[in-house]
Coordinates of C-alpha atoms and ligand atoms in Angstrom, one line a residue:
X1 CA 11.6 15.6 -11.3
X2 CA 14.4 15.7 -8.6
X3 CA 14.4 12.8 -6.3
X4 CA 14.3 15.4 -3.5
X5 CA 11.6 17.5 -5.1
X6 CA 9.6 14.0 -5.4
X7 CA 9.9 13.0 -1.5
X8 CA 9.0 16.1 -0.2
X9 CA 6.2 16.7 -2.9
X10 CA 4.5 13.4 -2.5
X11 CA 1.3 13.1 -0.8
X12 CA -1.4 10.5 0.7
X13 CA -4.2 10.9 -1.9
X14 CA -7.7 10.0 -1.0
X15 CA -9.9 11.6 -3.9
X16 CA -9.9 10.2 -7.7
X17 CA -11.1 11.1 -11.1
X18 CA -12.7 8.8 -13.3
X19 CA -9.9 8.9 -15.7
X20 CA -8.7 5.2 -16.3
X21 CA -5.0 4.6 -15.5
X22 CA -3.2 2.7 -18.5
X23 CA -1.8 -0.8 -17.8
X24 CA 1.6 1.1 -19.5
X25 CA 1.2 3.5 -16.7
X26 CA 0.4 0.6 -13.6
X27 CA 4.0 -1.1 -15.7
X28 CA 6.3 1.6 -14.8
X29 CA 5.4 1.8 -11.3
X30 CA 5.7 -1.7 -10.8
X31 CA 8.8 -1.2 -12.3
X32 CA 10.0 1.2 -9.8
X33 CA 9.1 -1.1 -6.8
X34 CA 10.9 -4.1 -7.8
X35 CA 14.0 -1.7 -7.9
X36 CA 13.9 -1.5 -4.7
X37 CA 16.9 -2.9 -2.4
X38 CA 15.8 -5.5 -0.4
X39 CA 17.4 -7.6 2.7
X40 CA 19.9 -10.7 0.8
X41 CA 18.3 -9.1 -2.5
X42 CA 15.3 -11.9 -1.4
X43 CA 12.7 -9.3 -3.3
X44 CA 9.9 -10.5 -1.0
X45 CA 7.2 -8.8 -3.1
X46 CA 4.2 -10.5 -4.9
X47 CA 1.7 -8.0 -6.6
X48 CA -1.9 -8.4 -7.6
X49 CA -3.1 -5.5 -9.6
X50 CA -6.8 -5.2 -9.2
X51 CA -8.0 -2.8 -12.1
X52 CA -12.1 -1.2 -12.6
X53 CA -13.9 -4.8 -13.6
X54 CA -12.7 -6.4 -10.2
X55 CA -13.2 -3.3 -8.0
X56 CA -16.7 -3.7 -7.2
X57 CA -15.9 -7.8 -5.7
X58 CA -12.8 -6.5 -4.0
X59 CA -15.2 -3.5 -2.2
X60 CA -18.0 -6.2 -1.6
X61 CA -15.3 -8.2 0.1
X62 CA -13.5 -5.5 1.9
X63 CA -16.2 -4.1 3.2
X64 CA -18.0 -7.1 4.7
X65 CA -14.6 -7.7 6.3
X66 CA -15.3 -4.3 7.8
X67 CA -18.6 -5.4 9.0
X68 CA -17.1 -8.5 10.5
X69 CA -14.9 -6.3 12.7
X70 CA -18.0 -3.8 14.0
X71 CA -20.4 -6.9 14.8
X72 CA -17.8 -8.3 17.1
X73 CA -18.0 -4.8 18.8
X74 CA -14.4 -3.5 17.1
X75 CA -13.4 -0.2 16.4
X76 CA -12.9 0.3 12.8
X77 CA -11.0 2.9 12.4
X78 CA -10.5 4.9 9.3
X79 CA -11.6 1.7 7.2
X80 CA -14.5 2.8 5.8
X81 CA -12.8 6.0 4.3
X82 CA -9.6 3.9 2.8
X83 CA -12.8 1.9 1.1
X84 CA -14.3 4.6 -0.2
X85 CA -11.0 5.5 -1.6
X86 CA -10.1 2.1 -3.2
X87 CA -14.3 2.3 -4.8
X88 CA -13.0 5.8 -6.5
X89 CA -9.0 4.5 -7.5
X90 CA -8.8 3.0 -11.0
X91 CA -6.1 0.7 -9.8
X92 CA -5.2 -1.0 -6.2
X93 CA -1.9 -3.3 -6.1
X94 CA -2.0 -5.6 -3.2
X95 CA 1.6 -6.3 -2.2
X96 CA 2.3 -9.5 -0.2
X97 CA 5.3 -11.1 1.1
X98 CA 5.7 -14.6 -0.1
X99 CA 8.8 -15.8 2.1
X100 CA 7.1 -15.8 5.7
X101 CA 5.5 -18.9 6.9
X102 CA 3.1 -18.3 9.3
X103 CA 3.5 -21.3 11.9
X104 CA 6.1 -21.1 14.4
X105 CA 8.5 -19.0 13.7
X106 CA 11.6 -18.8 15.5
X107 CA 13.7 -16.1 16.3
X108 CA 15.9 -15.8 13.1
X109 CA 12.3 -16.5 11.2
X110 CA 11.2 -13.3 13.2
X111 CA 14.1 -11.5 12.1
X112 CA 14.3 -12.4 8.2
X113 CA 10.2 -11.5 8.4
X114 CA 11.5 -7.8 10.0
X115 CA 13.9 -7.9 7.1
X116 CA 11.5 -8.8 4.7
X117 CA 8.8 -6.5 5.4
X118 CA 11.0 -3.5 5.6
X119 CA 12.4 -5.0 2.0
X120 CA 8.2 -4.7 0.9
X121 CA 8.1 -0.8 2.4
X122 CA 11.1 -0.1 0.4
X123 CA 9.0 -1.5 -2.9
X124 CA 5.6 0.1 -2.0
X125 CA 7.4 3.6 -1.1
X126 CA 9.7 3.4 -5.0
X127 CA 6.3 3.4 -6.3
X128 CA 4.7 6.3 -4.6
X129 CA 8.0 7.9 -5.7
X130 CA 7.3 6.6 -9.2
X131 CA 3.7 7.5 -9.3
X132 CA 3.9 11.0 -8.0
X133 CA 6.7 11.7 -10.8
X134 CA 4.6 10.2 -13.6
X135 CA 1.6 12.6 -12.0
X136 CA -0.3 10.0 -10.8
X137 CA -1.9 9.6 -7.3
X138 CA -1.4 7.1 -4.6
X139 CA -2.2 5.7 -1.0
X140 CA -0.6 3.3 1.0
X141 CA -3.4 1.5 2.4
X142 CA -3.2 -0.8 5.6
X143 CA -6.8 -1.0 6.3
X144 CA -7.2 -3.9 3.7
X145 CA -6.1 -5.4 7.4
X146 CA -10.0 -5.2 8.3
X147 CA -10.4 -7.7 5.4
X148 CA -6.8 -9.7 5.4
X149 CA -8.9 -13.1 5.1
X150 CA -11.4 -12.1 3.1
X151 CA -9.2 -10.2 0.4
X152 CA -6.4 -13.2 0.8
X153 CA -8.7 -15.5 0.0
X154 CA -10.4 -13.9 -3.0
X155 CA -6.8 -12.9 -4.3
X156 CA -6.0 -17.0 -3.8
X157 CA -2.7 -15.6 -1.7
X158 CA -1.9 -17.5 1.7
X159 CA 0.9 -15.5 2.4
X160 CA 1.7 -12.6 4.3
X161 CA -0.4 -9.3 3.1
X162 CA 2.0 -5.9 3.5
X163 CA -0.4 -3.2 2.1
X164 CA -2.2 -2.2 -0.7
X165 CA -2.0 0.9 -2.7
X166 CA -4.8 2.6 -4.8
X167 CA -3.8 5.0 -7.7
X168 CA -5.4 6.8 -10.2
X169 CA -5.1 10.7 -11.2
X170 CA -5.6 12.8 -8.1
X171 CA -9.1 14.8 -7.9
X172 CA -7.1 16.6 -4.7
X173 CA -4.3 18.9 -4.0
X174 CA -3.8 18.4 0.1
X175 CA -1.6 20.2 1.7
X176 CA 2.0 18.5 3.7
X177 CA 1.2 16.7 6.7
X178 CA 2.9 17.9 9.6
X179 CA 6.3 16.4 10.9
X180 CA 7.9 16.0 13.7
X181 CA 11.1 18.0 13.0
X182 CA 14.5 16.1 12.4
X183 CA 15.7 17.5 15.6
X184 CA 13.1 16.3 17.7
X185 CA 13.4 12.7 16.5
X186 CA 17.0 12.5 16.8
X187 CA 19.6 11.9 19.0
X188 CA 23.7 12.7 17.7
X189 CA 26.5 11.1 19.6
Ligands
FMN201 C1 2.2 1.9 6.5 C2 1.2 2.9 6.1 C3 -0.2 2.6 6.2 C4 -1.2 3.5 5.8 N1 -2.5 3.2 5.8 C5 -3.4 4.1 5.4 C6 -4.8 3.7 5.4 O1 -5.1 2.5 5.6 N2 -5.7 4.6 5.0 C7 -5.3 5.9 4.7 O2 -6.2 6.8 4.4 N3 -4.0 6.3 4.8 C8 -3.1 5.4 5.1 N4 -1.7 5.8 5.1 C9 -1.3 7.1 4.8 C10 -0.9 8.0 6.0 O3 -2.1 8.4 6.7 C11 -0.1 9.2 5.5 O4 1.1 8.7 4.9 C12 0.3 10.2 6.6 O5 -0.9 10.7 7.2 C13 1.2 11.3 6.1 O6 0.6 12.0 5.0 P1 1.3 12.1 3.6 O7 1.4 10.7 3.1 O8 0.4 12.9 2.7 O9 2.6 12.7 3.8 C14 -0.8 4.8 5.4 C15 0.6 5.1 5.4 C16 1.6 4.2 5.7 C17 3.0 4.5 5.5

């Protein structure tokens, strides 16, 4: 597939199959994100795959995280969806950063973190790339934030969490989401 044809054919995919993703398959994408540049070439990326026998702990944790947030009277967003997604996805990598510290950091700490994170979007996009040319689905998924101690704790991590992504073969064809056109968001000197 051309790289171009990959970006603009990608899309967030929130309904699975039940067909099991090989570890060979959950490799190459990994693969793909660790190519990704990165800030000093610090590659501040950790990954924890979490395959079909830990699914049902990592919903029973996510979810109560969930819970947590709507008994202290919390909106919760589009959690409950992303969980139902991550119940259906054969595979969810968690991605964390393992350079940032969270006690006082000080401006050039704040500035390596902004680094770093945008080294970790760089990692989790290759691999939406990579999945969507091997014809597999994916979903960047920031409502794991619901649960960030919960799921931090059960995946032994005390670092910081980026995202998570679920994949699995997409059940789904949506169409494009719309964009802002290039126009609009830019400004030429
Ligand atoms: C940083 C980030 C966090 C996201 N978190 C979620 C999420 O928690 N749940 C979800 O359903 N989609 C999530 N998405 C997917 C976006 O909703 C999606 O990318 C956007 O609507 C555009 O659609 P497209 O990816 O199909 O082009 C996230 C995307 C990004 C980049």
């Amino acid at each position: 597939m051309e790289t171009r044809e990959a970006i603009a054919g990608r899309r967030s995919i929130r309904k699975f199959t039940d067909k099991p993703l090989s570890d060979k398959l959950i490799a190459e994408i990994l693969h793909a994100g660790i190519l990704a540049p990165s800030g000093k070439n610090r590659q501040p990326w950790r990954f924890y795959v979490v395959k079909e026998d830990k699914r049902p702990e990592m919903l029973a944790i996510m979810r109560a995280g969930i819970e947590k947030h709507r008994e202290a009277g919390h909106s919760v967003g589009s959690s409950e969806n992303s969980a139902r997604v991550m119940e259906q996805a054969p595979a969810t990598i968690f991605v964390f950063n393992p350079f940032h510290e969270d006690k006082a950091p000080g401006a050039l700490e704040e500035v390596m973190n902004v680094v770093d994170v945008q080294s970790a979007g760089a990692a989790i996009q290759n691999m939406h790339l990579a999945a969507h040319d091997l014809g597999i689905g994916a979903l960047w998924i920031c409502d794991v934030f619901y649960a960030i101690e919960e799921l931090s704790a059960w995946l032994g991590e005390k670092h910081q969490m980026i995202a998570a992504v679920s994949l699995g073969y997409a059940d789904e064809k949506p169409d494009a989401r719309p964009r802002r056109p290039v126009e609009e968001v830019t400004t030429w000197l």
